[in-house]
C-alpha positions as a Python dict, from the first residue, in 0.01 Angstrom:
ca = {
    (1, 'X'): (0, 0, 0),
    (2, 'X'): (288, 260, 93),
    (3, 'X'): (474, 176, -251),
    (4, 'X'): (96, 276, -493),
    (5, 'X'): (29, 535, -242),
    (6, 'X'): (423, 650, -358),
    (7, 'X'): (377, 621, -663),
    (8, 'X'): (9, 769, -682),
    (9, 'X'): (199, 1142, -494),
    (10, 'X'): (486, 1114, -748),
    (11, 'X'): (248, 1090, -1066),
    (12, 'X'): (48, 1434, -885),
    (13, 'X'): (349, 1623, -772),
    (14, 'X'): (339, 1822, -1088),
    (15, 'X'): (-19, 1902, -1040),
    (16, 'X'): (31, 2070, -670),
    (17, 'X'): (41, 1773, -442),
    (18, 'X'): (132, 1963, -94),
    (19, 'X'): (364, 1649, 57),
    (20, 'X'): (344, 1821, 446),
    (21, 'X'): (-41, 1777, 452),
    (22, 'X'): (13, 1388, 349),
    (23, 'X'): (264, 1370, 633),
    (24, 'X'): (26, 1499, 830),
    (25, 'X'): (-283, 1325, 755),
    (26, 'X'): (-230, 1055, 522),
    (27, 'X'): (-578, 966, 470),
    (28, 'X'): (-695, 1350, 429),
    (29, 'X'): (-391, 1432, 146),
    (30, 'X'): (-534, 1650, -196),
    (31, 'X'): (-376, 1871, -411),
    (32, 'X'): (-288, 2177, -206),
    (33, 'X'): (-534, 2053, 100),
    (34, 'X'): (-869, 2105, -144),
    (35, 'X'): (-1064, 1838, -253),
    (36, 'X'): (-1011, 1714, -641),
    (37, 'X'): (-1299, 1792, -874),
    (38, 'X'): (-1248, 1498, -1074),
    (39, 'X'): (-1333, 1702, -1381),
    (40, 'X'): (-983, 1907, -1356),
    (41, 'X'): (-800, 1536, -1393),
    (42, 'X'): (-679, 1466, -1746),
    (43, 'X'): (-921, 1191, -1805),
    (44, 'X'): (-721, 1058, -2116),
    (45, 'X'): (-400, 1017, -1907),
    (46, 'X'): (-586, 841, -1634),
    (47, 'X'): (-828, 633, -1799),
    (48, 'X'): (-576, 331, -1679),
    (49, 'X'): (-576, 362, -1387),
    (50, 'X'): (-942, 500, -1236),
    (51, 'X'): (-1305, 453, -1384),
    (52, 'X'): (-1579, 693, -1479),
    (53, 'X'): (-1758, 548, -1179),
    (54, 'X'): (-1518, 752, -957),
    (55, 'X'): (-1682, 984, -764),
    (56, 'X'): (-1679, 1318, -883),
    (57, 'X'): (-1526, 1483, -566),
    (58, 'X'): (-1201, 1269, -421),
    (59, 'X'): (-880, 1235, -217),
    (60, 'X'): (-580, 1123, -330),
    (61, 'X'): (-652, 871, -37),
    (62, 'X'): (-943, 763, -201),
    (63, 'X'): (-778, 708, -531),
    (64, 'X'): (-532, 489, -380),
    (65, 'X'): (-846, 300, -297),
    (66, 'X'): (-978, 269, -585),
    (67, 'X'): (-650, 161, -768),
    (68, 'X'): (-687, -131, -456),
    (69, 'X'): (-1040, -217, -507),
    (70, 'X'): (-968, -206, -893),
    (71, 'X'): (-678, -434, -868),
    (72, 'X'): (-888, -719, -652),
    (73, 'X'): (-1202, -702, -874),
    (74, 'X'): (-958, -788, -1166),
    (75, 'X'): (-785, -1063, -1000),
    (76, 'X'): (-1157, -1218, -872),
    (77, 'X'): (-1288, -1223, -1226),
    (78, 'X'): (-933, -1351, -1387),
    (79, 'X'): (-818, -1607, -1088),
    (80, 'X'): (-1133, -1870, -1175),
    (81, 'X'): (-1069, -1817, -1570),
    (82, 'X'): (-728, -1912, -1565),
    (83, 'X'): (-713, -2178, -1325),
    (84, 'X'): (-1002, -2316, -1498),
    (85, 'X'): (-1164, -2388, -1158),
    (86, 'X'): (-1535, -2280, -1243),
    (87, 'X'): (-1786, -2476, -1399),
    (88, 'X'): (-2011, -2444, -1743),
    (89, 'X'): (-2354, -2556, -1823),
    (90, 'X'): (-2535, -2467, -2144),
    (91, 'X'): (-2872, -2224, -2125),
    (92, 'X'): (-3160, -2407, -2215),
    (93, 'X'): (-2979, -2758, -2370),
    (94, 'X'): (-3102, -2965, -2549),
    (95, 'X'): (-3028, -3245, -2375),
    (96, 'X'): (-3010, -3253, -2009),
    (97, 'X'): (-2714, -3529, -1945),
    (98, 'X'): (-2532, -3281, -1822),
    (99, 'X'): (-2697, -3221, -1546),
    (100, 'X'): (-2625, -3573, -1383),
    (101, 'X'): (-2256, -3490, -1277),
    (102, 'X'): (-2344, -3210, -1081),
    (103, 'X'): (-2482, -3267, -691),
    (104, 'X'): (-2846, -3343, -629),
    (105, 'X'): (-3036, -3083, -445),
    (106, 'X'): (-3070, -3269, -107),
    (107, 'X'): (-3039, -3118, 221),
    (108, 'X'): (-2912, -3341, 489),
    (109, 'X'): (-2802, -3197, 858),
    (110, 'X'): (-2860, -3567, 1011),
    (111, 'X'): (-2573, -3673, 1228),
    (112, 'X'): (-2598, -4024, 1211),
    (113, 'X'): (-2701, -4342, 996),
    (114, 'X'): (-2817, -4708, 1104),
    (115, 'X'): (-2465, -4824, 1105),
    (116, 'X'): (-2265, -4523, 1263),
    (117, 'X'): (-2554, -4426, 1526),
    (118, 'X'): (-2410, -4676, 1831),
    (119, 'X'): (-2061, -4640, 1743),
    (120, 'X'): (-2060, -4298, 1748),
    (121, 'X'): (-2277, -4192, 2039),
    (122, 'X'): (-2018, -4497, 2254),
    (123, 'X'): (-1741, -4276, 2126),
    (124, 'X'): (-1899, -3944, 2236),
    (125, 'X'): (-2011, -4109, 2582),
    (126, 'X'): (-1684, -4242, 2651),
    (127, 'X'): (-1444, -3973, 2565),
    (128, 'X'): (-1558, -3844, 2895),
    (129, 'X'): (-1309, -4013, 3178),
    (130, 'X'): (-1541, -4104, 3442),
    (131, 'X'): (-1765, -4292, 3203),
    (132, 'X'): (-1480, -4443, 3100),
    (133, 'X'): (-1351, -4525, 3463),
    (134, 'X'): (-1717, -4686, 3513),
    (135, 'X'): (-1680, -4904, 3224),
    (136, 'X'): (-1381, -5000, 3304),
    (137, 'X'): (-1488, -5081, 3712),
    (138, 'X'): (-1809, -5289, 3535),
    (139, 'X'): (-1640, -5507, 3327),
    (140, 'X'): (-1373, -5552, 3661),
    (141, 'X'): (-1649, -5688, 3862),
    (142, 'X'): (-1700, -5999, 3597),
    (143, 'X'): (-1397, -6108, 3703),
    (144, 'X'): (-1484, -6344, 3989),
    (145, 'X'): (-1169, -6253, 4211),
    (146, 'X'): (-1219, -5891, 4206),
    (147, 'X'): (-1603, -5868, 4229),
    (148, 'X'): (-1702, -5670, 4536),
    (149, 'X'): (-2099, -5691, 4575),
    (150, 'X'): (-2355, -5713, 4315),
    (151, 'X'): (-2297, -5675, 3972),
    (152, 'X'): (-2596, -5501, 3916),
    (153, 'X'): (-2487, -5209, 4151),
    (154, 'X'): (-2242, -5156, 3892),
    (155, 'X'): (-2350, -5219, 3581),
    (156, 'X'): (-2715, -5063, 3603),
    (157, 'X'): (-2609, -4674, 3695),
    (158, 'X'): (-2364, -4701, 3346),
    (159, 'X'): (-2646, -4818, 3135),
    (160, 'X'): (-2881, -4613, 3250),
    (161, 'X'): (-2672, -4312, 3149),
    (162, 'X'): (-2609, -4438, 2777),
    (163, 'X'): (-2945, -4536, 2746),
    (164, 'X'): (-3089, -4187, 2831),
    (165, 'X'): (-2818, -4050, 2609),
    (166, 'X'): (-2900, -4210, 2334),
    (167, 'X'): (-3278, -4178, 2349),
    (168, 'X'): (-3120, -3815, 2364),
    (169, 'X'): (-2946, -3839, 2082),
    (170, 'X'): (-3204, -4038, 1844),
    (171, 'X'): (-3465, -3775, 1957),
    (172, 'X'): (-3264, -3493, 1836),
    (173, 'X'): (-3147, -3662, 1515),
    (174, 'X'): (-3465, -3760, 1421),
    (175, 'X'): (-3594, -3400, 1441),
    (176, 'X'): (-3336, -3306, 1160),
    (177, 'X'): (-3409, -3569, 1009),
    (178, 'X'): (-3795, -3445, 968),
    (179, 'X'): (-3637, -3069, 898),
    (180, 'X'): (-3449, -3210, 594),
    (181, 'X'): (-3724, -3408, 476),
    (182, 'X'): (-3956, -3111, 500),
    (183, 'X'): (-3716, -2913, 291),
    (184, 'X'): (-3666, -3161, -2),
    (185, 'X'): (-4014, -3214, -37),
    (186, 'X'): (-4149, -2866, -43),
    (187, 'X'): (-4327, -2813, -414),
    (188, 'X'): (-4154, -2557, -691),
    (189, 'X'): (-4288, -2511, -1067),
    (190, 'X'): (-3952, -2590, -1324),
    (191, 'X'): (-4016, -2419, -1609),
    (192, 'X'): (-4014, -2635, -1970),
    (193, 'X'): (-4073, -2561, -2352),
    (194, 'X'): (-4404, -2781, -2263),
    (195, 'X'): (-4490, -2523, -1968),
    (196, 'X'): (-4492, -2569, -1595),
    (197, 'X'): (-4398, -2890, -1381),
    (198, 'X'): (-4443, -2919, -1028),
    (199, 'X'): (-4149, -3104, -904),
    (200, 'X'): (-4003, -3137, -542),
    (201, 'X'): (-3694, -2915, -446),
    (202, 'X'): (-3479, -3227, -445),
    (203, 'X'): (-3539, -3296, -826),
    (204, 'X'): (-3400, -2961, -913),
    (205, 'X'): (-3096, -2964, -1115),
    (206, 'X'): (-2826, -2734, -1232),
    (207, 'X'): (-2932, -2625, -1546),
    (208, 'X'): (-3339, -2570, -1465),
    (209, 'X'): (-3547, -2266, -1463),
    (210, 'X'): (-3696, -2256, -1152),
    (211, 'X'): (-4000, -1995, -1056),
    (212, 'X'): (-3979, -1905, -696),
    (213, 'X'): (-4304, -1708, -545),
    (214, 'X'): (-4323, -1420, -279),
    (215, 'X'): (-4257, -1570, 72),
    (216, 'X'): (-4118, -1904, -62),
    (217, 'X'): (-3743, -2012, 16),
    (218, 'X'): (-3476, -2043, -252),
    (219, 'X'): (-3437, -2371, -312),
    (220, 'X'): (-3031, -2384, -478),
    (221, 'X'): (-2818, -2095, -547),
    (222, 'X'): (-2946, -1946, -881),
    (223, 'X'): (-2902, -1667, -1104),
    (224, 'X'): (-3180, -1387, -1113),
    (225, 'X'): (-3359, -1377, -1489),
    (226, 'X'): (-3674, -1223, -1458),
    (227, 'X'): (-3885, -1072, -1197),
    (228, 'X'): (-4269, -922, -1204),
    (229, 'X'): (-4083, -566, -1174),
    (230, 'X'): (-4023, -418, -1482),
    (231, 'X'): (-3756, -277, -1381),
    (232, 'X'): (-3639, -620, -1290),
    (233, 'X'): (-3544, -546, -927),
    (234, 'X'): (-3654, -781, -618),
    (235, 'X'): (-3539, -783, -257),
    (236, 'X'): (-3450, -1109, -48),
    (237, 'X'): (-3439, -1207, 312),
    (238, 'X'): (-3110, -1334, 413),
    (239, 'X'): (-3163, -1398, 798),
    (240, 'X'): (-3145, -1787, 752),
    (241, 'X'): (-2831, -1760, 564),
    (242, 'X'): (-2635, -1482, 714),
    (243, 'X'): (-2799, -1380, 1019),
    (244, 'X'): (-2901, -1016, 884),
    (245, 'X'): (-3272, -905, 873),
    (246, 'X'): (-3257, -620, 672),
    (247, 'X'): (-3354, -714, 290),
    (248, 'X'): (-3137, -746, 18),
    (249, 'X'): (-3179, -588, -320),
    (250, 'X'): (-3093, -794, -654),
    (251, 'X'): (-3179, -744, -1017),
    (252, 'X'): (-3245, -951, -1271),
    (253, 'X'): (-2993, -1012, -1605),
    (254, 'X'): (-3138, -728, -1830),
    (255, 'X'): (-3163, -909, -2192),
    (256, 'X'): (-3377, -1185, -2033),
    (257, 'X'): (-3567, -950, -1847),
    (258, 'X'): (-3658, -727, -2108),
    (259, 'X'): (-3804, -1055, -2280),
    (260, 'X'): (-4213, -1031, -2386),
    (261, 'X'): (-4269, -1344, -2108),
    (262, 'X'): (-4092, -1659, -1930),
    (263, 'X'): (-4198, -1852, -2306),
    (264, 'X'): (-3958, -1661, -2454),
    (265, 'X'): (-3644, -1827, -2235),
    (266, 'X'): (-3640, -2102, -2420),
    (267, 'X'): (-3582, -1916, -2746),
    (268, 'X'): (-3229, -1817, -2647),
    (269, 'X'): (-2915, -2063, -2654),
    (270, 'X'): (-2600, -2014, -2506),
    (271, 'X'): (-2419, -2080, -2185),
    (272, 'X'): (-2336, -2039, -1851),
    (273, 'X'): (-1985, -1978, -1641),
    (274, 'X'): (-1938, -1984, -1320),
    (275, 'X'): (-1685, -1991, -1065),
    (276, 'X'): (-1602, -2286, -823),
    (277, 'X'): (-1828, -2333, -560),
    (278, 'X'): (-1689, -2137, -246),
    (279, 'X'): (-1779, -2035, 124),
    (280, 'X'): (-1813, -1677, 70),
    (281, 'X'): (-2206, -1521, 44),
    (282, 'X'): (-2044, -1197, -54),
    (283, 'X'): (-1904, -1264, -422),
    (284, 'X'): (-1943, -1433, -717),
    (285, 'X'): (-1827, -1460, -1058),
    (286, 'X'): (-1963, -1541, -1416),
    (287, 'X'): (-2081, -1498, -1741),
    (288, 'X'): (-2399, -1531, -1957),
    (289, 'X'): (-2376, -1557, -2307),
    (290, 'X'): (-2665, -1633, -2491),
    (291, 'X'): (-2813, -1575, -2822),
    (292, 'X'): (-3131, -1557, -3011),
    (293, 'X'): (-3135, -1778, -3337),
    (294, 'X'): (-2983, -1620, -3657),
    (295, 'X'): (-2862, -1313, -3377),
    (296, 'X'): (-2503, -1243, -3277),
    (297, 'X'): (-2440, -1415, -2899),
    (298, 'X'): (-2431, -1136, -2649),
    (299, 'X'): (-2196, -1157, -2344),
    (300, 'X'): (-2296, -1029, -1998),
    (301, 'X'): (-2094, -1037, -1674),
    (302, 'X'): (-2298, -1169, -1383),
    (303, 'X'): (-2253, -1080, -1014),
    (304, 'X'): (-2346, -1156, -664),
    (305, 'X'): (-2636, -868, -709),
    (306, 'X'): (-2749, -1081, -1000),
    (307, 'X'): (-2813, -1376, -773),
    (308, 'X'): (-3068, -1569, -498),
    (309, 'X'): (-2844, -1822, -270),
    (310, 'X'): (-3049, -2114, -130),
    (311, 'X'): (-3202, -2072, 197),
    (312, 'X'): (-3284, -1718, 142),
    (313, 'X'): (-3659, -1631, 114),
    (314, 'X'): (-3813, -1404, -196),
    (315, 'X'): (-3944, -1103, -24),
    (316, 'X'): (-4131, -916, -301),
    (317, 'X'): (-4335, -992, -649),
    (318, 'X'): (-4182, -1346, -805),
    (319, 'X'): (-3884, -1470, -1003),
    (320, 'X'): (-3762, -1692, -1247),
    (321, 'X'): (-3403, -1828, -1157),
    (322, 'X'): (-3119, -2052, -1372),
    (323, 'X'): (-2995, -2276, -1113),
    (324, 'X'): (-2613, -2297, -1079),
    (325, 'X'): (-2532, -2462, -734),
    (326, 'X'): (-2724, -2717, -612),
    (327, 'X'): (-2727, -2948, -291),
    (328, 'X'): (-2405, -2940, -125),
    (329, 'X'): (-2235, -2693, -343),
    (330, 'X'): (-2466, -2433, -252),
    (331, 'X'): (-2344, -2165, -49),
    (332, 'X'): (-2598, -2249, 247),
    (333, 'X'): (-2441, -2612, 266),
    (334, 'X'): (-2113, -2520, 242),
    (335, 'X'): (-2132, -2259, 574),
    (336, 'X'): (-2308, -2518, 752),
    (337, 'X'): (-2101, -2761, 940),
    (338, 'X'): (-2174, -3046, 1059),
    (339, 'X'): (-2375, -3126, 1381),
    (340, 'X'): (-2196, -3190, 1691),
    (341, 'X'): (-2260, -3285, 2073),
    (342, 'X'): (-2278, -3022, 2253),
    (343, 'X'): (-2064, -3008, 2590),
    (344, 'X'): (-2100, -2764, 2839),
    (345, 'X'): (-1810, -2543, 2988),
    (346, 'X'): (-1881, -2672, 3323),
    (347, 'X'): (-1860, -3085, 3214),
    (348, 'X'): (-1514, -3015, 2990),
    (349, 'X'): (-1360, -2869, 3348),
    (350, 'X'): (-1493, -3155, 3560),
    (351, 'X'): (-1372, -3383, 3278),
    (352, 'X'): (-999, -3204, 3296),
    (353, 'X'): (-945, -3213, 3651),
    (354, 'X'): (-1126, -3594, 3722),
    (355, 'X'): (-787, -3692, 3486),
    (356, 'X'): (-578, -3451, 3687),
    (357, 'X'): (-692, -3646, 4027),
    (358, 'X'): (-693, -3970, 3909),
    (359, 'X'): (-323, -3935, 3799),
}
């Protein structure tokens, strides 16, 4: 940052740059302690380096922030291209094989399965030391020379404690069970050159137009193409996904908004890019390019404003969506880790000092 910032005051010290102020207060430097009307700059000579989105009053501070935001935005859309890390599906194929190798929309939070369920809850139970130390007094007493009353008085205190635990347990992993099951079965209309089919969320698949209605939840991550707003514009409600109440604005691609109705989709061709799926809510990167027949393809950048994640709810009017992510690749699954036992504060301590005492 010091070595642009350098070379930002060198490339102005013809034009007045006062270096004491910048000494002063770095973030508060201009040319001769006045703000920059933008309109002064040499735009030809600068084009490089700043865009006509600047704002029109600036700071040599906030130029050097722009060359910095510049610089990332070009290595976010490059860095995918290159590596060849993202991933491209066609726009309304013709055939729909391609859809196979990509994830199946299926939500599943459950801990456990029929085989790992007692193995894993004996694990969890007996990572604890004085469970362990109980076990290990139990199985003493079946040894006839070291058995010191009734077995029972042994045996029945330890299994009521993993029996309780694991009704515990079952209870709480059936409940997500029932959650997930809830979610893959809840109804959405795919869009087809026939019309409308009513399909559950888990037989969505990268590559579908999907119609979402007010109040219903996203069901994958998918782009925005059309919206009942002619201006294209719709908000979202992110609390489920990041926590954040206030509603989110997003707009739909333009060309297949401006289209006469949702019919006309399935007149274009082309296809879709996008990058790798990835953790973070706040970006993404692609490209539409599409085509009518006989027309030149047109290519459009696509951003994170152009886009519904899964687990968000539609807030206002309704939307048609290209799904890109789908079950685990979504950016809902891929923040969500998995479930774990919970263990107070208080049993972790008595756990660390019963090994302290024993020793």
């Amino acid at each position: 940052m010091t070595k642009r910032r350098s070379t930002a005051a060198a490339a102005w010290a013809d034009r007045g740059f006062n270096g004491d102020d910048a000494a002063a207060d770095p973030n508060q430097r201009t040319l001769q302690g006045e703000a920059i009307p933008m309109q002064q700059l040499n735009r030809d000579s600068m084009s490089s380096t700043f865009s006509t989105d600047t704002p029109l009053m600036t700071t040599v501070a906030d130029l050097d922030h722009t060359l910095d935001m510049n610089r990332l935005n070009n290595e976010e859309h490059s860095l995918p291209q290159s590596l060849g890390a993202g991933r491209t599906s066609p726009f309304n194929p013709l055939d729909n094989t391609f859809k196979q190798k990509y994830a199946a929309n299926v939500v599943s939070n459950n801990k456990y399965n029929f085989l790992t369920f007692l193995p894993l809850v004996l694990f969890e139970q007996f990572r604890f030391f004085f469970n362990l130390y109980f076990l290990l007094v139990a199985l003493s007493q079946f040894v006839p020379q070291l058995r010191i009353g009734y077995l029972l008085t042994y045996v029945g205190p330890l299994v009521f404690v993993l029996a309780v635990t694991m009704g515990k347990e079952w209870h709480d992993d059936h409940a997500r069970r029932r959650r997930d099951s809830e979610a893959n079965g809840q109804k959405y209309q795919r869009l087809t050159a026939t019309g409308r089919q009513v399909i559950a969320s888990s037989k969505i698949r990268v590559g579908d137009f999907v119609l979402i209605e007010k109040n219903q939840r996203v069901p994958a991550d998918v782009i925005l193409l059309r919206t009942t707003e002619s201006s294209g514009a719709c908000f979202v409600r992110t609390d489920q996904l990041d926590g954040e109440t206030d509603w989110k604005l997003r707009v739909a691609v333009a060309p297949t908004q401006k289209l006469a109705d949702s019919a006309a989709l399935f007149g274009l061709h082309g296809t879709v890019y996008a990058d790798a799926p990835h953790k973070d809510i706040y970006s993404f990167v692609g490209t539409l390019r599409i085509a009518h027949a006989g027309e030149p393809e047109v290519t459009l950048p696509l951003g994170v404003e152009n886009t519904m994640w899964a687990n968000t709810t539609l807030a206002s009017g309704s939307a048609v969506g290209y799904v890109v992510y789908t079950g685990r690749d979504t950016r809902a699954a891929m923040n969500t880790g998995h479930a774990k036992t919970k263990v107070g504060i208080l049993d972790t301590e008595v756990n660390r000092l019963s090994k302290i005492l024993f020793l």
